């Protein structure tokens, strides 16, 4: 009988379980009485048989038309026919017909990361095979360090990579080659396993208190402090400058344009136009800085800029109570104007200059008032300020200041109860008189107490009249549209000062008369 084998088909002829013939396409005469067995196969894709593959491959004519591939335990075989994915195969031995179409294969190593071509990417995206792998995309100008269960394995360059999840926990450290890299033990291992890579980098070591500035094409790229670093040199040429932060101290002007990129390695100080800046290094004065902005490297030295205000300042001494020579307790409001002219002395020698000047003026004022009678003080109040000014000027160099002006703002009687005030202000005659050998303490008569208290009560009345006069004049001043001449203002101030002095003198005169009258009794 006729036996037809079509195109793309093959027949294996077995007799007594032995392969005896291999028939290709064509027409054959066979006997029905024969005890041969005929097995027909389509010559595409995987050669699938229940028989022992190694046994069949012993037949040369069959083996010539098959591609045989061994797949290990840690591999996956990806099979394509005419560029189209046909399937994936795990551990085993496989044979593929090499008769019809074009076969291609890809073996995937499950024990390391491998680069994926476009066909494998397509397979992973369209099948569940991709779920079995960790996938990383590495862009241009980047590399990735691949670690298996925390142990460095190899460097991955630009491309797409996959690593099987079956055996290890995969991690990737992606590095931008355009940025500075730390030269650590991992990078040393990389150069040990791939020594040719070391030529792709410039290696720089920076010591403590040094600053490395990195440039490419004359453009600033970055800074590095103490440590060892790698700079990729395949894209552009690198240029470096190392600065000792302990030398020079003040930053050179050529670095001012990049200071905004050097945060953390310098300190900025600003000296205002009304200040002097004292440069203090390790608690030692170095020099005085004029107004401006200054930048200093952060080295091991302690740098400070101490600002000293050079503007005119006013010292206000309010309510200073001082006893005159004739034992009248007065309350002074005193003002003084000064400025610092020697910042160095002011910094080195004086702690709290305003407080020190206050004490100095206070002592001079007390000394002057204490040796003068009330009447003289009121008549020569302007001389008080001149005296204080003259005395302070003799001391001002020691304080590093210049006293510009000083004067009495006003003088008032200190507030005390009537009897106590009278006893405290027991008058001392201006003319020198023989002193009695002893004093007899006598009780002040009741009528004198009343008179004293009435006299003291008159002080607010005088002041009230003065205030009323001032308010009336101020109101008249607001209604006037014409400008007041400076001479008129000066005359008015002198008149007010005269009234104030007359008020105090009148009170004290009446008080003295009462006490004198009591003394005669």
Coordinates of C-alpha atoms in Angstrom, one line a residue:
X1 CA 0.0 0.0 0.0
X2 CA 1.0 3.6 -0.5
X3 CA 2.2 5.8 2.4
X4 CA 2.4 9.5 1.8
X5 CA 4.5 11.9 3.9
X6 CA 3.7 15.5 3.4
X7 CA 6.0 18.6 3.3
X8 CA 7.3 19.5 6.7
X9 CA 6.7 16.0 8.1
X10 CA 8.9 13.2 9.1
X11 CA 8.3 9.5 10.0
X12 CA 10.3 7.4 12.3
X13 CA 10.1 3.6 11.5
X14 CA 10.5 1.3 14.5
X15 CA 10.9 -2.5 14.4
X16 CA 11.0 -4.4 17.6
X17 CA 11.3 -1.0 19.4
X18 CA 14.4 -0.1 17.4
X19 CA 14.6 2.9 15.1
X20 CA 15.3 1.4 11.7
X21 CA 14.3 4.1 9.2
X22 CA 13.9 7.8 9.0
X23 CA 11.5 8.9 6.3
X24 CA 11.2 12.4 4.8
X25 CA 8.4 13.8 2.7
X26 CA 7.4 11.6 -0.3
X27 CA 5.3 8.5 -1.2
X28 CA 6.3 5.1 0.0
X29 CA 5.1 1.5 -0.5
X30 CA 4.6 -0.4 2.7
X31 CA 3.4 -3.9 3.5
X32 CA 0.5 -4.3 5.8
X33 CA 1.9 -7.6 6.9
X34 CA 5.0 -5.9 8.1
X35 CA 5.6 -5.7 11.9
X36 CA 7.0 -2.1 11.7
X37 CA 5.6 0.9 13.5
X38 CA 5.4 4.3 11.8
X39 CA 5.4 7.5 13.9
X40 CA 4.8 10.7 12.1
X41 CA 6.0 14.1 13.3
X42 CA 5.4 17.7 12.2
X43 CA 8.8 19.3 11.8
X44 CA 8.1 22.5 13.7
X45 CA 9.0 23.7 17.2
X46 CA 9.7 21.3 20.0
X47 CA 10.4 17.7 19.1
X48 CA 8.0 16.0 21.4
X49 CA 8.2 12.2 22.0
X50 CA 7.6 9.8 24.7
X51 CA 10.6 7.8 23.7
X52 CA 14.1 8.3 25.1
X53 CA 15.6 11.4 23.4
X54 CA 19.2 10.2 23.7
X55 CA 18.2 6.9 22.2
X56 CA 16.6 8.6 19.2
X57 CA 19.4 11.0 18.6
X58 CA 21.7 8.1 18.0
X59 CA 20.1 7.9 14.6
X60 CA 22.2 10.4 12.5
X61 CA 19.6 11.4 9.9
X62 CA 17.2 12.4 12.7
X63 CA 19.9 14.2 14.7
X64 CA 20.9 16.2 11.7
X65 CA 17.5 17.9 11.6
X66 CA 17.2 18.6 15.3
X67 CA 18.8 21.3 17.5
X68 CA 19.4 19.9 20.9
X69 CA 19.8 22.2 24.0
X70 CA 20.5 21.3 27.6
X71 CA 18.9 23.6 30.2
X72 CA 20.5 23.6 33.7
X73 CA 18.7 24.0 37.0
X74 CA 19.6 27.7 37.3
X75 CA 18.6 28.5 33.8
X76 CA 15.5 29.3 31.8
X77 CA 15.4 28.7 28.0
X78 CA 13.4 31.2 25.9
X79 CA 12.5 29.8 22.5
X80 CA 11.5 31.8 19.4
X81 CA 10.4 30.7 16.0
X82 CA 10.8 33.2 13.2
X83 CA 11.3 35.8 16.0
X84 CA 8.1 35.0 17.8
X85 CA 8.1 33.8 21.4
X86 CA 7.0 30.1 21.6
X87 CA 7.7 29.3 25.2
X88 CA 10.0 29.0 28.1
X89 CA 11.7 25.9 29.3
X90 CA 13.2 25.0 32.7
X91 CA 15.8 22.3 33.6
X92 CA 16.0 19.5 31.1
X93 CA 17.1 18.4 27.6
X94 CA 15.2 19.6 24.6
X95 CA 15.3 19.1 20.9
X96 CA 13.8 21.5 18.3
X97 CA 13.0 20.8 14.7
X98 CA 15.3 22.6 12.4
X99 CA 13.4 21.9 9.2
X100 CA 10.7 24.6 8.8
X101 CA 11.2 28.2 9.9
X102 CA 14.1 29.8 11.8
X103 CA 14.7 29.0 15.4
X104 CA 16.4 31.3 18.0
X105 CA 17.0 30.9 21.7
X106 CA 17.9 32.9 24.8
X107 CA 19.2 31.3 28.0
X108 CA 18.5 33.3 31.2
X109 CA 20.9 32.8 34.1
X110 CA 18.8 32.7 37.3
X111 CA 21.8 33.1 39.6
X112 CA 22.9 36.6 38.5
X113 CA 21.6 39.7 36.9
X114 CA 21.5 39.7 33.1
X115 CA 20.9 42.3 30.4
X116 CA 17.6 42.0 28.6
X117 CA 17.3 42.5 24.9
X118 CA 14.1 43.8 23.2
X119 CA 12.7 40.3 22.6
X120 CA 13.1 39.3 26.3
X121 CA 11.6 42.6 27.4
X122 CA 8.6 41.9 25.2
X123 CA 8.2 38.4 26.6
X124 CA 8.4 39.6 30.2
X125 CA 5.8 42.3 29.5
X126 CA 3.3 39.9 27.9
X127 CA 3.7 36.9 30.2
X128 CA 3.8 36.1 33.9
X129 CA 7.5 35.3 33.4
X130 CA 8.4 38.9 34.4
X131 CA 6.9 38.4 37.8
X132 CA 9.7 36.1 38.7
X133 CA 12.4 38.7 38.3
X134 CA 13.5 42.1 39.7
X135 CA 14.0 44.5 36.8
X136 CA 16.1 47.7 36.7
X137 CA 16.5 50.3 34.0
X138 CA 19.9 52.0 34.0
X139 CA 20.0 55.3 32.1
X140 CA 22.9 56.7 30.1
X141 CA 25.8 58.1 32.2
X142 CA 24.8 55.8 35.1
X143 CA 25.9 52.5 36.5
X144 CA 24.4 50.2 39.1
X145 CA 26.0 48.1 41.7
X146 CA 24.3 44.7 41.9
X147 CA 24.2 43.0 45.3
X148 CA 23.0 39.4 45.9
X149 CA 21.6 39.0 49.4
X150 CA 23.8 42.0 50.5
X151 CA 27.0 40.8 48.8
X152 CA 28.4 42.8 46.0
X153 CA 28.3 40.9 42.7
X154 CA 29.1 43.1 39.7
X155 CA 28.7 46.5 38.0
X156 CA 25.8 47.0 35.6
X157 CA 26.2 49.6 32.9
X158 CA 23.4 51.4 31.0
X159 CA 20.6 49.1 29.8
X160 CA 17.8 47.0 31.2
X161 CA 18.6 44.1 33.6
X162 CA 16.7 41.4 35.3
X163 CA 17.6 39.2 38.3
X164 CA 15.6 36.1 39.4
X165 CA 14.0 36.1 42.8
X166 CA 14.4 32.4 43.1
X167 CA 17.7 32.2 44.8
X168 CA 18.7 35.6 46.2
X169 CA 17.4 38.9 47.5
X170 CA 18.4 41.4 44.8
X171 CA 19.4 45.0 45.5
X172 CA 20.7 47.6 43.1
X173 CA 22.6 50.8 43.9
X174 CA 22.3 53.2 41.0
X175 CA 25.1 55.8 40.6
X176 CA 25.1 58.9 38.4
X177 CA 28.6 59.0 36.8
X178 CA 28.3 62.8 36.4
X179 CA 28.3 63.2 40.2
X180 CA 31.1 62.7 42.7
X181 CA 31.3 59.2 44.2
X182 CA 32.7 58.2 47.5
X183 CA 35.8 55.9 47.1
X184 CA 34.9 53.2 49.7
X185 CA 35.5 49.5 50.2
X186 CA 32.8 48.6 47.7
X187 CA 34.4 50.7 44.9
X188 CA 37.8 49.1 45.8
X189 CA 36.2 45.6 45.2
X190 CA 34.8 46.8 41.9
X191 CA 38.3 47.9 40.7
X192 CA 39.7 44.5 42.0
X193 CA 37.2 42.6 39.9
X194 CA 37.2 45.0 37.0
X195 CA 40.6 46.7 37.0
X196 CA 40.1 48.3 33.7
X197 CA 37.4 50.6 35.2
X198 CA 39.9 52.5 37.4
X199 CA 41.2 54.3 34.4
X200 CA 37.7 55.8 33.9
X201 CA 38.0 57.8 37.2
X202 CA 40.1 60.5 38.8
X203 CA 40.8 59.6 42.4
X204 CA 41.2 62.4 45.0
X205 CA 41.8 62.3 48.8
X206 CA 40.9 65.2 51.0
X207 CA 42.4 65.5 54.5
X208 CA 40.7 67.0 57.6
X209 CA 40.1 70.7 57.5
X210 CA 40.6 70.7 53.7
X211 CA 38.1 71.7 51.1
X212 CA 38.1 70.3 47.5
X213 CA 36.5 72.3 44.8
X214 CA 35.6 70.4 41.6
X215 CA 35.4 72.1 38.2
X216 CA 34.5 70.9 34.6
X217 CA 35.1 73.2 31.6
X218 CA 35.8 76.1 34.1
X219 CA 32.4 75.6 35.7
X220 CA 32.0 74.8 39.4
X221 CA 30.5 71.3 39.9
X222 CA 30.8 70.6 43.6
X223 CA 32.7 70.5 46.9
X224 CA 34.1 67.7 49.0
X225 CA 35.3 67.7 52.6
X226 CA 37.5 65.1 54.3
X227 CA 37.4 61.7 52.5
X228 CA 38.3 59.8 49.3
X229 CA 36.4 60.5 46.1
X230 CA 36.0 59.3 42.5
X231 CA 35.3 61.6 39.5
X232 CA 34.3 60.1 36.1
X233 CA 36.6 61.4 33.4
X234 CA 35.1 59.9 30.3
X235 CA 32.5 62.7 29.7
X236 CA 34.6 65.8 30.5
X237 CA 38.0 66.7 31.9
X238 CA 38.1 67.4 35.6
X239 CA 39.9 70.2 37.4
X240 CA 40.4 70.3 41.1
X241 CA 41.5 72.9 43.8
X242 CA 42.2 72.0 47.4
X243 CA 42.0 74.7 50.0
X244 CA 43.4 74.5 53.5
X245 CA 40.6 75.9 55.7
X246 CA 43.1 76.8 58.5
X247 CA 45.2 79.1 56.3
X248 CA 44.1 82.5 55.0
X249 CA 41.0 82.5 57.2
X250 CA 39.2 85.2 55.2
X251 CA 37.8 84.0 51.9
X252 CA 39.4 85.3 48.8
X253 CA 37.2 87.4 46.5
X254 CA 37.5 84.9 43.6
X255 CA 35.3 82.4 45.6
X256 CA 32.5 84.9 46.3
X257 CA 30.5 83.8 43.1
X258 CA 30.2 80.2 44.3
X259 CA 29.6 80.9 48.0
X260 CA 25.9 80.0 47.7
X261 CA 27.1 76.5 46.8
X262 CA 29.5 76.2 49.7
X263 CA 27.0 76.2 52.6
X264 CA 28.4 74.8 55.8
X265 CA 32.1 75.5 55.2
X266 CA 32.1 79.3 55.8
X267 CA 30.6 81.9 58.1
X268 CA 29.3 85.3 57.1
X269 CA 29.6 88.4 59.1
X270 CA 28.1 91.8 58.4
X271 CA 29.5 95.1 59.8
X272 CA 27.0 97.9 59.4
X273 CA 28.0 101.4 58.2
X274 CA 27.7 102.8 61.8
X275 CA 29.8 100.0 63.3
X276 CA 33.4 98.9 63.7
X277 CA 33.9 95.1 63.6
X278 CA 36.6 93.7 65.9
X279 CA 38.0 90.5 64.4
X280 CA 38.6 88.0 67.3
X281 CA 40.4 84.8 66.5
X282 CA 40.8 82.2 69.3
X283 CA 39.8 84.9 71.8
X284 CA 42.6 87.2 70.6
X285 CA 42.0 90.6 68.9
X286 CA 43.5 90.6 65.3
X287 CA 42.2 93.7 63.6
X288 CA 39.3 96.2 63.2
X289 CA 37.0 95.7 60.2
X290 CA 35.3 98.6 58.4
X291 CA 31.7 98.4 57.4
X292 CA 31.0 95.7 54.8
X293 CA 30.3 91.9 54.5
X294 CA 33.1 89.4 55.4
X295 CA 33.4 85.7 54.9
X296 CA 35.7 83.3 56.8
X297 CA 36.4 79.6 56.3
X298 CA 35.3 77.3 59.1
X299 CA 38.7 76.0 60.2
X300 CA 39.8 74.8 63.6
X301 CA 40.1 78.4 64.8
X302 CA 37.3 80.1 66.6
X303 CA 36.4 83.2 64.7
X304 CA 34.2 86.0 66.0
X305 CA 33.4 89.5 64.7
X306 CA 32.4 91.8 67.7
X307 CA 30.3 94.8 66.5
X308 CA 30.9 98.1 68.2
X309 CA 28.2 100.8 67.7
X310 CA 29.9 104.1 66.8
X311 CA 26.7 106.2 66.8
X312 CA 26.1 109.0 69.3
X313 CA 24.3 107.6 72.3
X314 CA 22.4 109.4 75.1
X315 CA 22.7 108.6 78.8
X316 CA 19.5 109.4 80.8
X317 CA 19.9 109.6 84.5
X318 CA 16.4 109.8 85.9
X319 CA 15.5 110.8 89.5
X320 CA 18.9 110.7 91.0
X321 CA 18.5 111.9 94.6
X322 CA 21.5 113.8 96.0
X323 CA 21.9 115.8 99.3
X324 CA 23.2 119.3 99.0
X325 CA 25.7 120.9 101.3
X326 CA 22.8 122.6 103.2
X327 CA 21.2 119.1 103.6
X328 CA 18.4 119.6 101.0
X329 CA 17.5 116.4 99.2
X330 CA 17.1 117.1 95.5
X331 CA 16.1 114.9 92.6
X332 CA 18.1 115.4 89.4
X333 CA 17.3 114.4 85.9
X334 CA 20.7 114.5 84.0
X335 CA 21.5 113.7 80.4
X336 CA 24.8 113.1 78.6
X337 CA 25.7 112.3 75.0
X338 CA 28.7 110.2 74.1
X339 CA 30.1 107.9 71.4
X340 CA 32.7 105.2 71.2
X341 CA 35.9 106.4 69.5
X342 CA 38.3 103.6 70.5
X343 CA 36.6 100.3 69.9
X344 CA 39.6 98.2 71.0
X345 CA 39.8 99.8 74.4
X346 CA 36.1 99.6 74.7
X347 CA 36.2 95.9 74.0
X348 CA 39.3 94.9 76.0
X349 CA 38.9 97.1 79.1
X350 CA 35.2 97.9 79.6
X351 CA 32.3 95.6 80.4
X352 CA 29.0 97.3 79.6
X353 CA 30.3 100.8 78.7
X354 CA 26.9 102.4 79.2
X355 CA 26.7 101.2 82.8
X356 CA 30.3 102.3 83.5
X357 CA 29.7 105.8 82.2
X358 CA 26.5 106.0 84.2
X359 CA 28.4 105.3 87.4
X360 CA 31.2 107.7 86.5
X361 CA 28.7 110.6 85.8
X362 CA 26.8 109.7 88.9
X363 CA 29.9 109.9 91.1
X364 CA 31.0 113.2 89.6
X365 CA 27.5 114.7 90.0
X366 CA 27.2 113.6 93.6
X367 CA 30.6 115.0 94.4
X368 CA 29.7 118.4 92.9
X369 CA 26.2 118.7 94.5
X370 CA 27.4 117.6 97.9
X371 CA 29.8 120.5 98.3
X372 CA 27.5 123.2 97.0
X373 CA 24.5 125.0 98.6
X374 CA 21.0 124.8 97.0
X375 CA 21.0 128.4 96.2
X376 CA 24.2 128.2 94.2
X377 CA 23.1 125.1 92.4
X378 CA 19.9 126.8 91.2
X379 CA 21.7 129.9 90.2
X380 CA 24.4 128.0 88.3
X381 CA 22.7 125.0 87.1
X382 CA 24.4 125.2 83.7
X383 CA 27.7 125.0 85.4
X384 CA 26.8 121.6 86.7
X385 CA 26.8 120.1 83.2
X386 CA 30.0 121.9 82.3
X387 CA 31.7 120.5 85.4
X388 CA 30.6 117.0 84.7
X389 CA 31.7 117.3 81.1
X390 CA 35.1 118.6 82.1
X391 CA 35.6 115.8 84.7
X392 CA 34.5 113.0 82.4
X393 CA 36.7 114.2 79.5
X394 CA 39.7 113.6 81.7
X395 CA 38.7 110.0 82.0
X396 CA 37.2 109.3 78.6
X397 CA 40.3 107.8 77.0
X398 CA 40.3 105.1 79.7
X399 CA 36.8 104.1 78.6
X400 CA 37.4 104.5 74.8
X401 CA 34.7 107.1 74.5
X402 CA 34.2 110.8 73.7
X403 CA 31.7 112.7 75.9
X404 CA 30.1 115.3 73.6
X405 CA 27.7 117.1 75.9
X406 CA 26.2 116.9 79.4
X407 CA 23.6 118.9 81.4
X408 CA 20.8 119.1 83.9
X409 CA 17.4 118.4 82.4
X410 CA 15.6 119.5 85.6
X411 CA 15.9 119.6 89.4
X412 CA 13.1 118.8 91.8
X413 CA 12.7 118.4 95.6
X414 CA 12.7 114.8 96.6
X415 CA 9.2 113.7 97.8
X416 CA 9.1 113.1 101.6
X417 CA 6.6 113.6 104.4
X418 CA 6.4 117.0 106.1
X419 CA 8.1 116.4 109.5
X420 CA 10.6 113.9 108.1
X421 CA 11.5 116.3 105.3
X422 CA 12.0 119.1 107.7
X423 CA 14.2 117.1 110.0
X424 CA 16.2 115.7 107.1
X425 CA 16.7 119.1 105.6
X426 CA 17.9 120.8 108.8
X427 CA 19.4 124.0 107.3
X428 CA 23.1 124.8 107.4
X429 CA 23.8 128.5 107.1
X430 CA 25.9 129.4 104.1
X431 CA 28.2 131.6 106.3
X432 CA 30.5 129.8 108.6
X433 CA 29.4 130.0 112.2
X434 CA 30.8 128.5 115.4
X435 CA 29.4 125.0 115.9
X436 CA 27.8 124.3 119.2
X437 CA 29.4 121.7 121.4
X438 CA 26.4 119.5 121.3
X439 CA 22.9 119.4 119.9
X440 CA 19.8 119.2 122.0
X441 CA 17.0 117.3 120.4
X442 CA 13.8 119.2 121.0
X443 CA 10.3 118.3 120.0
X444 CA 9.0 120.5 117.1
X445 CA 5.9 122.4 118.3
X446 CA 2.6 121.4 116.7
X447 CA 2.1 124.8 115.0
X448 CA 5.4 124.5 113.3
X449 CA 4.6 121.0 112.0
X450 CA 1.4 122.4 110.5
X451 CA 3.3 125.3 108.9
X452 CA 6.0 123.0 107.4
X453 CA 3.4 120.7 106.0
X454 CA 1.5 123.6 104.5
X455 CA 4.7 124.9 102.9
X456 CA 5.4 121.5 101.3
X457 CA 1.9 121.3 100.1
X458 CA 2.5 124.5 98.2
X459 CA 5.0 122.8 95.9
X460 CA 2.4 121.1 93.8
X461 CA 0.5 124.4 93.6
X462 CA 3.5 126.1 92.1
X463 CA 4.0 123.2 89.7
X464 CA 0.3 123.2 88.8
X465 CA 0.5 126.9 88.0
X466 CA 3.5 126.3 85.8
X467 CA 1.8 123.5 84.0
X468 CA -1.3 125.6 83.4
X469 CA 0.8 128.4 82.0
X470 CA 2.6 125.9 79.7
X471 CA -0.7 124.5 78.4
X472 CA -2.1 127.9 77.7
X473 CA 1.0 128.9 75.8
X474 CA 0.9 125.6 73.9
X475 CA -2.8 126.2 72.9
X476 CA -1.9 129.7 71.7
X477 CA 1.0 128.4 69.8
X478 CA -1.3 125.9 67.9
X479 CA -3.7 128.7 66.9
X480 CA -1.0 130.9 65.5
X481 CA -0.2 130.5 61.8
X482 CA 2.9 132.6 61.8
X483 CA 6.3 130.9 62.5
X484 CA 7.8 131.7 65.9
X485 CA 11.2 133.3 65.9
X486 CA 14.0 131.3 67.5
X487 CA 14.6 134.3 69.9
X488 CA 11.0 134.1 71.1
X489 CA 11.4 130.4 71.8
X490 CA 14.6 130.9 73.7
X491 CA 13.0 133.7 75.8
X492 CA 10.0 131.5 76.6
X493 CA 12.3 128.6 77.8
X494 CA 14.3 131.0 80.0
X495 CA 11.1 132.4 81.5
X496 CA 9.9 128.8 82.3
X497 CA 13.2 128.0 83.8
X498 CA 13.1 131.2 85.9
X499 CA 9.6 130.3 87.2
X500 CA 10.7 126.8 88.1
X501 CA 13.7 128.2 90.1
X502 CA 11.6 130.9 91.7
X503 CA 9.1 128.2 92.8
X504 CA 11.8 126.1 94.4
X505 CA 13.4 129.1 96.0
X506 CA 10.1 130.4 97.4
X507 CA 9.3 127.1 99.1
X508 CA 12.7 126.7 100.6
X509 CA 12.8 130.4 101.8
X510 CA 9.5 130.0 103.7
X511 CA 10.7 126.6 105.1
X512 CA 13.9 128.3 106.5
X513 CA 11.9 131.1 108.1
X514 CA 9.7 128.6 110.0
X515 CA 12.6 126.6 111.2
X516 CA 14.5 129.7 112.3
X517 CA 11.5 130.9 114.2
X518 CA 11.3 127.6 116.0
X519 CA 14.9 127.7 116.8
X520 CA 14.5 131.1 118.6
X521 CA 11.7 129.7 120.7

